[in-house]
Amino acid sequence: MLTLPSIEQRIAQELNAREAQIVAAIALLDEGATVPFISRYRKEATGGLDDTQMRNLEERLGYLRELEERRISVIGSVEEQGKMTDVLKQSLLLADSKTRLEDLYLPYKQKRRTKAQIAIEAGLEPLADALFKNPALDPHIEAAKFINPEKGVPDVDAALDGARQILMERFAEDAELVGQLRSYFWAHGQLHATVVKDKEIEGAKFSDYFDKSEAIKAVPSHRALAMFRGRAEGILNINLKLAEDAEAEANRSATKGERMIAARFGIQDQKRAADQWLLDTVRWTWRVKMSLHIDTELMRQLREQAEVSAIKVFASNLKDLLLAAPAGPRATLGLDPGLRTGVKVAVVDNTGKLVGYATIYPHQPKNQWDQSLHVLGELCKKHQVDLISIGNGTASRETDKLAADLIKRHPELRLTKIMVSEAGASVYSASELAAREFPELDVSIRGAVSIARRLQDPLAELVKIEPKAIGVGQYQHDVNQYQLGKSLEAVIEDCVNAVGVDVNTASAALLAHIAGLNTTLAQNIVEHRDQNGIFKNRKALLKVARLGPKAFEQAAGFLRVMNGDNPLDASAVHPEAYPVVQRIAESSNRDVRALIGDSAFLKKLEPKNFTDDKFGEPTVRDIIAELDKPGRDPRPEFTTATFKEGVEALKDLTPGMLLEGIVTNVTAFGAFVDIGVHQDGLVHISELADKFVSDPREVVKAGDVVKVRVLDIDIKRNRVALSMKKHSDGGERSKEERAAKHHPDNKRHAMPKQKEMAKPESAMAAAFANLKKR
């Protein structure tokens, strides 16, 4: 019998890679190797598969292995029932998805006793078969032969109903028919949302979906999830319909689903005795069994696709935040703004250690402005502060003014103030991790510490916070939480290992994301460091409790030992490859230390001259690049945005105003930008550039500093529409720019005109409705 290609062959085709690459990568994964380790240090084996390809491979491998396990189970079940045929087995062996496999297994799946099973037990299957195979037979005459009160068939009507139930179940469980219906309704179905009666006021935030219809296959993830949320909250009804069925229902003729069932089983009205009975059976099959099944299946498919898209958006934004430019090891003053409860202040030194803290009350109702400035000034002088990190929550602009006044009064300190996102700071401050780190510190002060540290090193601080609390997702609470968590953990692992960590300063929370380590090993490293002093070389890690050779192999290349015994320990060169560096040094009669940073010399080297059986040219090239710039940080240079003076609230904005801001969130329909008014503005996808944009991430990412122009302000609904286009609508545009403006896809996503802002485009409405207000 024919079978599907091997798992390795299927993945190779999907990833456009050679089968040998996939086989090697799978073998490494099965041995316990991590994705960061494989993509960085096993390029010879995998042919250079990068971390993105490896993540896709890992995901597909899991799915396909589950599919094969399920296939074996299904085949075994059907064979145990004695119902396996060659045709069925061939179909099961060629099923290339879980959905197809389950369609084929549906008639044989153990289920509760159905009406069809009861009819079969009553001996009515021959009647069903007879009428189906020979529509010329008179249903009533044939049914009379099967009357049997003792078996629950008291009359002709009962016999015909039982026969109908048998055929209905048979039709509804036909795998080919189910597949055809699913495909057709996905290609042509319209998703229609309507408001539940008398829920208009309560569900006002879903008003754009009170009467909305669009092709199900084209519904963007954010709109799909918004509609599903509206249904879950009892505001919306959602139905799947075919436009062509409206006329059929009006004319009381067969719908498309009914026609497809009839066509599949060759049922047609030729005026034979049983034709109408069979057509009625088709109609009942569709209306009672299949329409609901197809509706449920496609709604699930839509949700799954929407969730995958939303998870990708969250993961992409999280990656951008984690890899945002660090301010670096500079003493920082963290300010967690507040009004009545005061501004919480924390000072951390250049290593992130808390060295001072206070609570000040510069704002209403106490208005202790000068006293607050005095406290801040003394703290900055005492601890030689360079940076002021201000959380962007309540009273952030007022606190920004305070920082500006502090800078004016103390020019000798050369302070720089930066507004940062405080999303998740309160989650961290109340966490068990924060309690262990600062057991005696008030929860509110811990938040200020986090705000200070996330400016110094966003990656090191944000890994301490539950990813979902960072606030860069799109309907993150509506998606599959397991898949979301798995995806975000992979992002964090990739980011942490891409940057690497200093093993002598890293927290346990950061170390836990290093390849090969876990929470226990990370804590053991910190405890060993506290008890025995700093690590002087990578080999010393083998003395850490429970950190064996396998964990060391996976982790060592991502752990840095700065100013240690071996200069290579501060680089991304793996200890296993040190002999390669030694060969390079010996070939030129130079010391290893002399090689590091000597770009002119290193560029002249031929990688092939230093390869061996274990290390090929890809690894040698990486080693040479690392020697050139050891431990280089892949993150961008640190830059800051400057909020405009006097613009602190929505009322201060006017259309046409040019502002600078920070991108806080990127979605499928645009980007949200913090412009310092306590409410992020939306740059719709159609306003991101003077050219057509299909994916907002082509233009911006979370953390970017951008210049925007205010298009419209809706104070009542707390919304701001922004543009990043260089040209106003009335300005001169090139031929290409004019074409981009009128591109049909951009028209589809176009922002509403200013006079129509009272009823914004649904994506914008849903986004603002669910954006956390500051």
Coordinates of C-alpha atoms in Angstrom, one line a residue, residues 191-200 206-213 227 230-231 234-239 241:
L191 CA -19.3 35.2 8.7
H192 CA -22.3 37.3 9.9
A193 CA -22.4 39.0 13.3
T194 CA -25.5 40.6 14.8
V195 CA -26.2 42.1 18.2
V196 CA -28.3 40.2 20.7
K197 CA -31.6 41.9 21.3
D198 CA -31.5 44.7 23.9
K199 CA -27.7 44.4 24.3
E200 CA -26.9 47.5 22.2
F206 CA -18.7 46.0 19.9
S207 CA -20.9 48.3 17.9
D208 CA -18.9 47.8 14.7
Y209 CA -20.1 44.2 14.8
F210 CA -23.8 44.8 15.4
D211 CA -24.5 44.0 11.7
K212 CA -21.3 42.9 10.0
S213 CA -20.7 40.4 7.3
M227 CA -16.3 38.9 17.5
G230 CA -18.5 39.6 21.9
R231 CA -20.2 36.3 21.6
G234 CA -23.4 37.6 25.3
I235 CA -23.4 40.6 23.1
L236 CA -23.1 39.1 19.6
N237 CA -24.6 36.3 17.6
I238 CA -22.3 34.8 15.0
N239 CA -23.5 32.7 12.1
K241 CA -23.9 31.6 5.8

